[in-house]
Coordinates of C-alpha atoms in Angstrom, one line a residue:
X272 CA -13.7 -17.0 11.7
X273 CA -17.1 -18.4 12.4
X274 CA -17.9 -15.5 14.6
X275 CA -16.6 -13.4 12.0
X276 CA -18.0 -14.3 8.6
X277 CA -21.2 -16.9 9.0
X278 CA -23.4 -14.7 7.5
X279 CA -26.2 -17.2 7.1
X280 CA -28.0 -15.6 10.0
X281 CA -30.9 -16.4 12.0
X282 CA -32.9 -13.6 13.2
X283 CA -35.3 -13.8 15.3
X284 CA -38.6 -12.0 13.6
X285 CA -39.0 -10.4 17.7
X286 CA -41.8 -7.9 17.6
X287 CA -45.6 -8.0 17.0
X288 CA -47.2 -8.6 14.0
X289 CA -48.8 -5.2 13.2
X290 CA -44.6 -3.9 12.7
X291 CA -44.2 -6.4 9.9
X292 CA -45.6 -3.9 7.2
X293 CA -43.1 -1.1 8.5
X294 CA -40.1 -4.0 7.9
X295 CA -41.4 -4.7 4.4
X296 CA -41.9 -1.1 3.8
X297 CA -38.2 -0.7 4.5
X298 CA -37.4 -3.2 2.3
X299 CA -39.6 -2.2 -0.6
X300 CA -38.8 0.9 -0.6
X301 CA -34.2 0.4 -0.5
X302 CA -35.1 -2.1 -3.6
X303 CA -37.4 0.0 -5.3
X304 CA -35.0 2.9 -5.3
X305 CA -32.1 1.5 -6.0
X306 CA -33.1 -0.1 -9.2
X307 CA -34.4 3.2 -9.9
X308 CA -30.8 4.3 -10.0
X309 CA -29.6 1.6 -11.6
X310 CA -31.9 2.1 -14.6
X311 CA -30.7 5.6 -14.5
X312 CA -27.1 4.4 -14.9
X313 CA -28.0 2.2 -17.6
X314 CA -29.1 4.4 -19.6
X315 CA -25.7 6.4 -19.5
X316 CA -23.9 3.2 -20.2
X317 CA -22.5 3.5 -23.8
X318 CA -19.5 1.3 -24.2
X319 CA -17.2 -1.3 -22.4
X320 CA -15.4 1.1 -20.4
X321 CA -18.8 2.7 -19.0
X322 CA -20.1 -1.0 -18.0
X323 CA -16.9 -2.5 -16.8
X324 CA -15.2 0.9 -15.3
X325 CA -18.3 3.3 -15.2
X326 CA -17.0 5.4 -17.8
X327 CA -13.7 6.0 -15.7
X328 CA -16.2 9.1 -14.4
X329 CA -16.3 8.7 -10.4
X330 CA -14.1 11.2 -8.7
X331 CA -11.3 10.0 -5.8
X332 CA -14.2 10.6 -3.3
X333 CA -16.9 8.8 -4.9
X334 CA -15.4 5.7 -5.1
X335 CA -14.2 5.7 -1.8
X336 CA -17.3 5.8 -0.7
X337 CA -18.2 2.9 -3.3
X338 CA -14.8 0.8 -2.4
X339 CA -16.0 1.6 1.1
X340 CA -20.1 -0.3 0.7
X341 CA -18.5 -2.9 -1.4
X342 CA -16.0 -3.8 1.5
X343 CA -17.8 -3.7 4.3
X344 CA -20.2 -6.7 4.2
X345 CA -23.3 -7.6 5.8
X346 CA -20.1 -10.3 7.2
X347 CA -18.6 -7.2 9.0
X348 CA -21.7 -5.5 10.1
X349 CA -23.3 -8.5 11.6
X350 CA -20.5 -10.4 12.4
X351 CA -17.5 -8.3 13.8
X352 CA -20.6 -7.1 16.7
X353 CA -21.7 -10.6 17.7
X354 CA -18.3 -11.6 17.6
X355 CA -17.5 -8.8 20.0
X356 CA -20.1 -9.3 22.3
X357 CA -19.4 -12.8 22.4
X358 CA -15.5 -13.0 22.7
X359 CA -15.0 -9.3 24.1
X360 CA -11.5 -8.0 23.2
X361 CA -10.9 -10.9 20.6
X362 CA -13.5 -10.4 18.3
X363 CA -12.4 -6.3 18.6
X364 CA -8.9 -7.5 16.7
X365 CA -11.1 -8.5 13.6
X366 CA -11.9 -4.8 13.0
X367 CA -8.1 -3.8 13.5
X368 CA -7.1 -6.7 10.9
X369 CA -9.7 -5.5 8.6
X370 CA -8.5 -1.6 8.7
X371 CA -4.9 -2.5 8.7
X372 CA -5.6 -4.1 5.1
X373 CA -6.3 -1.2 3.5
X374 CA -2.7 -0.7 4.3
X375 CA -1.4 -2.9 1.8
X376 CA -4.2 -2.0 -0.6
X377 CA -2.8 1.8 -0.7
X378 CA 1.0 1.1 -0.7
X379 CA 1.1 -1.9 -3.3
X380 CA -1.5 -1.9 -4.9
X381 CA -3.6 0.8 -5.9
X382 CA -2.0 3.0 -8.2
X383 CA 0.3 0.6 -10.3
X384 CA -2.8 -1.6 -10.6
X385 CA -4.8 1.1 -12.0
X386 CA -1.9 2.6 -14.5
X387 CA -1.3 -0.5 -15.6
X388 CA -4.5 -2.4 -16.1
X389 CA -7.6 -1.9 -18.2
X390 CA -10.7 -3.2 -16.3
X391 CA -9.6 -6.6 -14.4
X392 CA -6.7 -7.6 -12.5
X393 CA -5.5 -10.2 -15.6
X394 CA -5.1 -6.7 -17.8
X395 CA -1.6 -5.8 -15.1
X396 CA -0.3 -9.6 -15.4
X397 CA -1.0 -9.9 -19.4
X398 CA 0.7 -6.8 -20.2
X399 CA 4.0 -8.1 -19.4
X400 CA 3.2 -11.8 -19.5
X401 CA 2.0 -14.4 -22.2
X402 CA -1.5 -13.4 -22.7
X403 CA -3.8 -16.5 -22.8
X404 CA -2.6 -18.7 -20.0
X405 CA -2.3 -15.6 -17.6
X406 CA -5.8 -15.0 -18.1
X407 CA -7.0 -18.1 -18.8
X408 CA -6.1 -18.4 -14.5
X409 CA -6.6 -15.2 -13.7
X410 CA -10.4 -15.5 -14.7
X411 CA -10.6 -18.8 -12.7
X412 CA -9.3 -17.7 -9.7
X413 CA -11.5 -14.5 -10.3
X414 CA -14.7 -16.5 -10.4
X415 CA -14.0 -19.1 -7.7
X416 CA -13.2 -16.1 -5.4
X417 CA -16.5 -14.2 -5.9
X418 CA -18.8 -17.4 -6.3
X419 CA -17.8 -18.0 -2.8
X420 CA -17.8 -14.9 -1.3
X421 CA -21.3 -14.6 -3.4
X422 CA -22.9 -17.7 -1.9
X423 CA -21.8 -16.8 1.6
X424 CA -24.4 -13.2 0.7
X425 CA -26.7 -14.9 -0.7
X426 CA -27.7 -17.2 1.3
X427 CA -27.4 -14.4 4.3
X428 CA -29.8 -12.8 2.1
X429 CA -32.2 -16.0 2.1
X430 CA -32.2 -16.1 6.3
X431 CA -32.3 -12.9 7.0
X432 CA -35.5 -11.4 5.1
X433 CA -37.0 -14.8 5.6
X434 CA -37.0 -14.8 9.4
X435 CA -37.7 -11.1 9.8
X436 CA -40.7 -11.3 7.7
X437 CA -41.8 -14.3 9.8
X438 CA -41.5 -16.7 6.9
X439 CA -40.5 -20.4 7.7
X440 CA -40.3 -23.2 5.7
X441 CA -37.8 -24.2 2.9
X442 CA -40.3 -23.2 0.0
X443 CA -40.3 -19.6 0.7
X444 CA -37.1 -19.5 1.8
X445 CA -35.4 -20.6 -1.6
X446 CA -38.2 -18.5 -3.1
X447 CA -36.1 -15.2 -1.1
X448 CA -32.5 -16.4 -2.4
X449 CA -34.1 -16.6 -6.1
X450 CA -35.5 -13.2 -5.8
X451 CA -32.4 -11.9 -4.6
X452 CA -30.4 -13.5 -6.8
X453 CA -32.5 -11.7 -9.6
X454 CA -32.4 -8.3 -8.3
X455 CA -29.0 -8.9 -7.9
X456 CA -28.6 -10.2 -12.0
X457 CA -30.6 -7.2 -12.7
X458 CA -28.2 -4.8 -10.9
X459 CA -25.5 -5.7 -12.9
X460 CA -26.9 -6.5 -16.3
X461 CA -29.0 -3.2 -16.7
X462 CA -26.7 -0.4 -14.6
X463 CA -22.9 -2.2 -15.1
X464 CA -20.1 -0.7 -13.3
X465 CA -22.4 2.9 -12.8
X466 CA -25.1 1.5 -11.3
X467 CA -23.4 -0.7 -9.4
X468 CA -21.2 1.6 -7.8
X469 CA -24.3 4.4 -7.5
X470 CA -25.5 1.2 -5.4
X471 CA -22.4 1.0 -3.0
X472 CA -22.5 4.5 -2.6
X473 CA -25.7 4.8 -1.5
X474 CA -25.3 1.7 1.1
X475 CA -22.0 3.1 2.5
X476 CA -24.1 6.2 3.5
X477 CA -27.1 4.0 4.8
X478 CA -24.6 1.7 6.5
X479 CA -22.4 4.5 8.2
X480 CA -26.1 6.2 9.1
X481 CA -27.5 3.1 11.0
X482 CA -24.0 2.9 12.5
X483 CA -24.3 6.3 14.0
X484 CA -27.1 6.1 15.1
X485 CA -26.3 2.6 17.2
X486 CA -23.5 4.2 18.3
X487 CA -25.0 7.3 19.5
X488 CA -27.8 5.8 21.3
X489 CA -25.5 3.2 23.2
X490 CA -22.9 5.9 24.4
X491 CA -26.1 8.0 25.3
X492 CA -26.9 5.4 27.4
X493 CA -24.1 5.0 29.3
X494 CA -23.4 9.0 29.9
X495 CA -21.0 9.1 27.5
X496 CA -18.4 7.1 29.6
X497 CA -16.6 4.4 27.4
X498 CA -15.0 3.0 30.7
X499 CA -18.8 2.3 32.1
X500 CA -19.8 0.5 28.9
X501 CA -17.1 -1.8 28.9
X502 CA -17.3 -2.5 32.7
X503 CA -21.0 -2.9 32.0
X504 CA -20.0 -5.8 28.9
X505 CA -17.6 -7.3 31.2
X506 CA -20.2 -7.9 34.1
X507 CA -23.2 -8.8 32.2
X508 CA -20.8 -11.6 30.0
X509 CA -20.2 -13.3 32.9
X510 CA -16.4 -13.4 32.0
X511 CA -15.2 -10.5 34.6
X512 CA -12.0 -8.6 33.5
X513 CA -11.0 -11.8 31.2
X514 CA -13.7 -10.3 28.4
X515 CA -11.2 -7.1 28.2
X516 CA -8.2 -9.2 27.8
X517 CA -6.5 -11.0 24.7
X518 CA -7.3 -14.8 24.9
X519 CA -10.5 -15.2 25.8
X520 CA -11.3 -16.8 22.0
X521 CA -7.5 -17.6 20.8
X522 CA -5.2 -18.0 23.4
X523 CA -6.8 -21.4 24.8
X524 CA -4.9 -24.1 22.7
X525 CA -1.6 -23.4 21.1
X526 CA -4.0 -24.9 17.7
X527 CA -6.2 -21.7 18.2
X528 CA -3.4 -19.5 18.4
X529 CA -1.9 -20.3 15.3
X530 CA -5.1 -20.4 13.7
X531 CA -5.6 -16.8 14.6
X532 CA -2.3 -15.8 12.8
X533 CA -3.5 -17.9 10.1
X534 CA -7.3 -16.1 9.6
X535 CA -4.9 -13.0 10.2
X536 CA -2.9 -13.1 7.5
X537 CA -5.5 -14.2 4.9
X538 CA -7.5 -10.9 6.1
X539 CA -4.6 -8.7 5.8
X540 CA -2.7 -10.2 2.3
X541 CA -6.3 -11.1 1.2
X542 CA -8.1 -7.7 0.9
X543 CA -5.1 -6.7 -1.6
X544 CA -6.1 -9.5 -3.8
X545 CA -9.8 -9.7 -4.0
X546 CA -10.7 -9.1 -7.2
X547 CA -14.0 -7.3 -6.4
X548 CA -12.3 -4.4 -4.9
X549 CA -9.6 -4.3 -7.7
X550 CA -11.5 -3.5 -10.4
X551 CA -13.0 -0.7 -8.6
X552 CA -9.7 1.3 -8.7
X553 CA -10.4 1.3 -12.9
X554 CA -13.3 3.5 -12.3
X555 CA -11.6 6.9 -11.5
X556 CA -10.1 9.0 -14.2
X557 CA -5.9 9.0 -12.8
X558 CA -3.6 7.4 -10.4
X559 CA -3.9 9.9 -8.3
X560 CA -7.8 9.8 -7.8
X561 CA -6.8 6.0 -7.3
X562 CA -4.7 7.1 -4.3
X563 CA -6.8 9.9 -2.8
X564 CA -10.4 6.6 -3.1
X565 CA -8.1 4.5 -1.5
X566 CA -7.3 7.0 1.9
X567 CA -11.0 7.8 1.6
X568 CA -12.1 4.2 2.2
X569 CA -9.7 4.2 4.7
X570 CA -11.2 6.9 6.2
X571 CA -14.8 5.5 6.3
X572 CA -14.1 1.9 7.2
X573 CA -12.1 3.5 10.0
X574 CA -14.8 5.6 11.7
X575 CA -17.0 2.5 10.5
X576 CA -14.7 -0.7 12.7
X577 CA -14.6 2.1 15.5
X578 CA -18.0 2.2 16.1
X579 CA -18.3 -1.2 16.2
X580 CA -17.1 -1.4 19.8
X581 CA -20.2 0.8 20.4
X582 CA -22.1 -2.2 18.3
X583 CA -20.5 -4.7 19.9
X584 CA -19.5 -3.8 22.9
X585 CA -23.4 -2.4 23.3
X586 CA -25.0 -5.8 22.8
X587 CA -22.5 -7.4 25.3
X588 CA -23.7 -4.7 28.0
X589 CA -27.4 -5.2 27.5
X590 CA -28.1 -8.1 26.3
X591 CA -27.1 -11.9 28.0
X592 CA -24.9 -14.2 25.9
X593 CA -27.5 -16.5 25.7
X594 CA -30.2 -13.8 24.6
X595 CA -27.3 -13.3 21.4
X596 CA -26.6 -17.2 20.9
X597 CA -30.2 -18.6 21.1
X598 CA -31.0 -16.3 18.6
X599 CA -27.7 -17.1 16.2
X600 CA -24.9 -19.3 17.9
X601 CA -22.2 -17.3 16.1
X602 CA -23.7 -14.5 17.6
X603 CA -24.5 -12.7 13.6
X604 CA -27.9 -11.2 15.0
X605 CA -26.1 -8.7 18.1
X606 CA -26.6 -6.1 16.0
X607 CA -30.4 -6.4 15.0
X608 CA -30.9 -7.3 18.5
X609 CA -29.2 -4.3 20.2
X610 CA -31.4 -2.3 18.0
X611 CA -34.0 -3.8 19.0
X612 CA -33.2 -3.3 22.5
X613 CA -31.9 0.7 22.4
X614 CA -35.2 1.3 21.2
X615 CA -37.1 0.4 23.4
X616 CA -37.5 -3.2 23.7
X617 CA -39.4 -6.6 21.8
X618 CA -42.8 -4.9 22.3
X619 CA -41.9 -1.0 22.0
X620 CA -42.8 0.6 18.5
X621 CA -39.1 2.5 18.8
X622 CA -38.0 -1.0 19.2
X623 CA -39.6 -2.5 16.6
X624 CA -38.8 0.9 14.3
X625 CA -35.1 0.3 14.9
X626 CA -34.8 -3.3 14.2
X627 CA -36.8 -2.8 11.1
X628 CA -33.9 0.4 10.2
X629 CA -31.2 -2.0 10.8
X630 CA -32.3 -4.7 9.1
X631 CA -33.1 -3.0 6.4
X632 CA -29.5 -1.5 6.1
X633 CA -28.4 -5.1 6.7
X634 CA -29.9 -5.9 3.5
X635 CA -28.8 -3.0 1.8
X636 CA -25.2 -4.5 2.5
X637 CA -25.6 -8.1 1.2
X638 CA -27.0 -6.3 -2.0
X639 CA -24.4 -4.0 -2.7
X640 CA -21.9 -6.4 -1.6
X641 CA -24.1 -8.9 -4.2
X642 CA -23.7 -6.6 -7.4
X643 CA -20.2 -5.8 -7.1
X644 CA -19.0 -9.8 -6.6
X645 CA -20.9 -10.8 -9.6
X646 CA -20.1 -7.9 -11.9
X647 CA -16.0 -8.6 -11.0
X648 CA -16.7 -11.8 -11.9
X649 CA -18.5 -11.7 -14.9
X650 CA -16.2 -9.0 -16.4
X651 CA -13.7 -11.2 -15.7
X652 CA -15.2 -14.0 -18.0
X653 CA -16.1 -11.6 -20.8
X654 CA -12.8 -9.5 -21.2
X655 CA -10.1 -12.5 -19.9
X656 CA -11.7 -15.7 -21.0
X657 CA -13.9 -14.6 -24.2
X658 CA -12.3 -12.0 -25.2
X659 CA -8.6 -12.7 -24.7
X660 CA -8.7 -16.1 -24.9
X661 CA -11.6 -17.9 -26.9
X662 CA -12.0 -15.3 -29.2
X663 CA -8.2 -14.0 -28.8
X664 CA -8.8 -10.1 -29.1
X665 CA -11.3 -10.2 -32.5
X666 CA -14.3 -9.2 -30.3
X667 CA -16.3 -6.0 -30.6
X668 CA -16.6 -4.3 -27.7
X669 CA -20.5 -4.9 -28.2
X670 CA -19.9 -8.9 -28.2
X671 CA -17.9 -8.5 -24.8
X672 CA -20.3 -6.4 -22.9
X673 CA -22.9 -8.8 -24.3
X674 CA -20.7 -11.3 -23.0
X675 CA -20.7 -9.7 -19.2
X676 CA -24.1 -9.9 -18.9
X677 CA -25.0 -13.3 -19.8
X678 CA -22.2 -14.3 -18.0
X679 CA -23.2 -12.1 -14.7
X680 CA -26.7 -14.1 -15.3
X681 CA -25.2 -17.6 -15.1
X682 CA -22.9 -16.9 -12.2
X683 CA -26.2 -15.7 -10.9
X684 CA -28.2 -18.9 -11.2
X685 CA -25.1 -20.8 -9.9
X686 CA -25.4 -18.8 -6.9
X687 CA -28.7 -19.1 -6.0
X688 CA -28.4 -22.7 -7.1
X689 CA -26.0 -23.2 -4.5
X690 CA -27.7 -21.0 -1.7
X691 CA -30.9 -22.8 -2.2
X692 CA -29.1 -26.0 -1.0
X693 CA -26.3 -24.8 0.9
X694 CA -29.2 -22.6 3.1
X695 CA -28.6 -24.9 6.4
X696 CA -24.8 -25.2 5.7
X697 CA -21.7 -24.3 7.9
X698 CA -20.9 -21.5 5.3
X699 CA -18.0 -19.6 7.3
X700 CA -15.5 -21.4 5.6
X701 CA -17.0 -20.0 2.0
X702 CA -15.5 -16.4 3.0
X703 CA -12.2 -17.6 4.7
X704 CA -12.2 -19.3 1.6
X705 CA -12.4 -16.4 -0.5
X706 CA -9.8 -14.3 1.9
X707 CA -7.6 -17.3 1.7
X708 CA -7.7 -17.8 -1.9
X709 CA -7.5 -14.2 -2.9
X710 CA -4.6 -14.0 -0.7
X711 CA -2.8 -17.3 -2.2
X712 CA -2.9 -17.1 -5.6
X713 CA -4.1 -13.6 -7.0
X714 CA -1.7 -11.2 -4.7
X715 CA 1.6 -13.2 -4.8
X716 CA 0.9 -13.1 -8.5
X717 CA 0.5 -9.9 -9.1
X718 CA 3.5 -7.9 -6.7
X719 CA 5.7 -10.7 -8.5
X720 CA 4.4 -9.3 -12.3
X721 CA 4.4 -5.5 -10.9
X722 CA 7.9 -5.8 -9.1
X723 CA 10.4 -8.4 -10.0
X724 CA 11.5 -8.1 -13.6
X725 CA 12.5 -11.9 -13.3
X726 CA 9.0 -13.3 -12.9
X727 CA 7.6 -15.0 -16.1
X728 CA 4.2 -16.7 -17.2
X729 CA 5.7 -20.0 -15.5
X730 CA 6.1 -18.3 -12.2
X731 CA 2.6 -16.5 -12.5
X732 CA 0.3 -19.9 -13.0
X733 CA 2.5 -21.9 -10.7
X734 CA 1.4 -19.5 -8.1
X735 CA -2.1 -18.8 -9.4
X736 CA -3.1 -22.7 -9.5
X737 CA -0.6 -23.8 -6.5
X738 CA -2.3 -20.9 -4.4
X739 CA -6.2 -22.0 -5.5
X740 CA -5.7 -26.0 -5.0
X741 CA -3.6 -25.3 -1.3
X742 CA -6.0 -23.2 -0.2
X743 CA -8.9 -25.2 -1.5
X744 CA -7.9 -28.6 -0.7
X745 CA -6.9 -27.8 3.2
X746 CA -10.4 -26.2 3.6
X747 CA -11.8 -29.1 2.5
X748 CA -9.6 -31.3 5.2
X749 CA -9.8 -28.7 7.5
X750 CA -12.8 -29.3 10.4
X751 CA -15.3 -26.7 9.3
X752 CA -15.8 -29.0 6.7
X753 CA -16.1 -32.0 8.7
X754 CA -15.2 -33.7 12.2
X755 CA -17.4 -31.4 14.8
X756 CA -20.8 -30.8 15.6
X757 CA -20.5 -27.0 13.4
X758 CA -18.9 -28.5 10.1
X759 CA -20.2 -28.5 7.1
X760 CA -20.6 -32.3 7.1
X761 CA -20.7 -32.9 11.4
X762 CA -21.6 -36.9 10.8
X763 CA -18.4 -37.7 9.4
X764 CA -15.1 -36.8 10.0
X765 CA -12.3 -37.1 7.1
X766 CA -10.3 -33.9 8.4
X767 CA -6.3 -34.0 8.8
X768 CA -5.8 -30.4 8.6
X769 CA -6.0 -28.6 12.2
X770 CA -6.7 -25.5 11.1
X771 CA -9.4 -23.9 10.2
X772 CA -8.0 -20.9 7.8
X773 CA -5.6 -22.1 5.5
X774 CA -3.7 -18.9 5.1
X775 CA -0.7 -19.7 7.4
X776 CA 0.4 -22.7 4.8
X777 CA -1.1 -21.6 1.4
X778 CA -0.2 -17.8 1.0
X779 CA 3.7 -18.5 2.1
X780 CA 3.0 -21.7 -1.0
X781 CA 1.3 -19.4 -3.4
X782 CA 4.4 -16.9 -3.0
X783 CA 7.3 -19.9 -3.2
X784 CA 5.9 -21.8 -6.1
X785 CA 5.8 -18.4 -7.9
X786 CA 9.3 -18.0 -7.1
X787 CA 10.3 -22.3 -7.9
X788 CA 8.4 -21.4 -11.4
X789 CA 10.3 -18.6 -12.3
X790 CA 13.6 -20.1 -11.3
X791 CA 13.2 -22.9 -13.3
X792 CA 11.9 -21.8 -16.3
X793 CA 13.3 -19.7 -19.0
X794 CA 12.9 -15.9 -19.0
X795 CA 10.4 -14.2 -21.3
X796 CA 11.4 -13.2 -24.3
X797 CA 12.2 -9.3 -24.3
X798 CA 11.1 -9.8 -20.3
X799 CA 13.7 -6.6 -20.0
X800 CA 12.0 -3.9 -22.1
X801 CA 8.3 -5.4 -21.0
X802 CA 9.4 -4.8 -17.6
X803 CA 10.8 -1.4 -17.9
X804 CA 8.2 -0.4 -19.7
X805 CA 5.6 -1.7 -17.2
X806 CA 7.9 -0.3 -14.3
X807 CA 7.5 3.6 -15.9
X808 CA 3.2 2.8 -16.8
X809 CA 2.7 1.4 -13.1
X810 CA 4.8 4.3 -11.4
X811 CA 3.6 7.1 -13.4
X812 CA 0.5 6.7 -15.6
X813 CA 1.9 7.5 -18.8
X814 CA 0.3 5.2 -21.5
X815 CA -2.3 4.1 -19.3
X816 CA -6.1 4.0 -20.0

């Protein structure tokens, strides 16, 4: 997992001086131009539906594309290639886990979730279920999900444009993750759901471009003969065959191997459930466009975890392990540095020009990736906890929008109050975290509402709260947090909890204690006809928004 999803990276600024107005050029311009579209899309943004589902306006392909930048995180594009070059064949399985959980995504989720919900995942479980305390949890496990996943970007965002523009020291650094943090505020407050997703759109294009182009260059390389660039990684790791084979990373211990299954199923179950990619199936006009997003994405984060074995793969063959760890031990800058290195080298302009491209698309990724975590989680706070429950349905649809955006500010200052002092942290666990969470609490929940008629409010915030404190509480015992030299805390040691991913013991907990709840409780009242009518909404659209 560290390999996987440490995003606070450490690049090494490598390159003369003189390229370091090209790199902020880059920069500039991506920001500049994609606020410019997000003023744009604010303008169009009339009501709640056009800031919380962009007007319901984006067409099956268009927010694949979107679903598609807001999935694949800088934590994928940096980390899946260092893990790769680092652990060969083992860090390869992350991008199979990641593609295969787009499976459950499509075939559970999508299109009930979009017939039967409004604009957050609460909408599904309060239609059947007793509105306040439904999304009373829903929100919290809504927030705690993103502000995690949030923090773990953010403070990405801190390193990386901090040590590629050849800044050091804390000051300037915190100064980065505040400015981030308010382009990112501003993304949500002034564009909403359209600019957001105009955002993601164009960062999945950049994103897949820079990919390409990697890939294109590293096969070019090596004639076009996959079999000489892995023979190539496998020599120049210094692990022989045994860098082609499972193992290498989680077949040492019989602790590692279960800890595997464990990250494994949090990825997989996980995806289904994180809230940030739910809401994004509310933004097409029909169940069907909800479907035809979803094989999209798959689509594009297909071709996209393929080419990572040209990214990671790549950086194994021609660059030395200890080129990728003295640079980041989790090996998070492979990627900039293969650039780097394809075009030319540390002192070549192409070089240079490349690492500048990539890094810039990097940043492109935490951004998008930024704007979509806080508007799910701020739309969450509006329409579930103010709306629904504080002022129990009487707000306008004014007052709730109004709502979003102060909220999306405040979740914005708690991230970047956190990233300022979390910028030296161990902050891997922050995203299995997430996974693990998202995966515990928020998908058991809501195939129990969706699919059993039995399941009541009892059942839904047994498993929403059981999920969140299992998953929550062994991270905390668990020894990212403390007990080694890469925890969060590595002078003290108060774990009991082998694992590092949770997910093995609190997603099977999150699923039971829904089922305990229901079981032993009373069922709701008309529970048959709410369930029937839910069953005919969620399979065929009729009566949905």
């Amino acid at each position: 997992m560290t390999a996987l999803h440490t995003t606070g990276v450490q690049v090494v600024a490598v390159g003369a001086s003189e390229h370091r107005p090209l790199i902020i050029t880059l920069f500039s311009v991506f920001v500049v131009a994609t606020l410019g579209i997000t003023v744009w899309a604010g303008r169009q943004t009339k009501d709640a539906t056009d800031f919380y589902a962009g007007g319901r306006s984006f067409s099956g392909f268009q927010n694949g594309l979107a679903i598609s930048g807001d999935y694949m995180s800088a934590a994928s594009f940096l980390g899946i290639a260092g893990s790769i070059a680092l652990v060969g064949y083992d860090g390869f399985l992350y991008s199979i886990g990641f593609l295969v959980a787009w499976l459950v995504a499509l075939l559970l989720v999508a299109e009930p979730l979009r017939n039967s919900g409004r604009f957050t995942m609460a909408d599904a479980l309060a239609f059947r279920l007793r509105q306040r305390p439904v999304r009373t949890a829903a929100g919290i496990s809504t927030i705690v999900v993103s502000i995690f996943y949030l923090l773990a970007q953010m403070v990405g965002a801190g390193a990386l444009v901090a040590l590629l523009l050849g800044i050091t020291g804390e000051g300037p650094r915190r100064l980065i993750v505040i400015l981030v943090g308010v382009v990112m505020v501003l993304y949500v407050t002034i564009g909403g759901m359209k600019g957001t997703t105009w955002v993601q759109m164009v960062k999945a294009v950049l994103l897949i471009g820079g990919t390409l182009l990697i890939t294109f260059l590293v096969f070019a390389k090596f004639n076009w003969n996959l079999s000489s660039l892995l023979g190539a990684a496998a020599e120049k790791s210094g692990k022989g065959a045994a860098f082609l084979e499972p193992g290498l990373k989680y077949g040492v211990t019989a602790t590692s191997k279960i800890d595997f299954i464990s990250l494994g199923l949090a990825l997989v179950l996980g995806t289904a459930g994180l809230p940030h990619i739910l809401i994004r199936f509310y933004t097409v006009p029909t169940a069907r466009a909800a479907r035809t997003s979803v094989n999209w994405a798959i689509g594009i984060i297909g071709c996209f975890y393929l080419m990572t074995i040209a990214l990671g793969f790549g950086a194994a063959a021609l660059l030395t392990p200890e080129t990728i760890t003295t640079s980041n031990a989790a090996g998070n800058t492979a990627a900039p540095l293969l650039a780097q290195e394809i075009g030319g080298g540390a002192d070549s302009t192409g070089g240079a020009i490349l690492l500048a491209v990539i890094s810039a698309v990097a940043f492109a990724t935490i951004l998008a990736v930024v704007a979509g975590l806080t508007l799910a989680s701020s739309s969450s706070f509006a329409h579930d906890l103010y709306a629904n429950v504080i002022r129990k349905g009487t707000a306008s649809e004014k007052e709730e929008v109004a709502a979003a955006k102060i909220a999306a500010v405040a979740i914005g200052a708690v991230a970047i109050l956190l990233g300022i002092f979390a910028g030296k942290l161990n902050i891997a666990f922050l995203v299995a975290l997430a996974f693990a969470v998202a995966a515990s609490a928020n998908l058991p929940t809501l195939l129990y509402s969706l699919f059993w008629k039995r399941f009541n409010t009892t059942g839904a915030l047994w498993s929403i709260y059981g999920g969140l404190i299992t998953s929550v509480l062994l991270v905390v015992f668990s020894p990212v947090v403390s007990g080694k030299a890469t925890a969060m805390f590595p002078g003290v040691d108060f774990h009991w909890f082998p694992l590092e991913n949770p997910g093995i013991i609190s997603i099977p907990v999150g699923f039971l204690l829904g089922v305990v709840g229901t079981l032993l409780s009373k069922p709701e009242e008309d529970a048959d006809r709410k369930y029937a009518e839910l069953e005919v909404r969620s399979l065929t659209g009729a009566g949905a928004h």
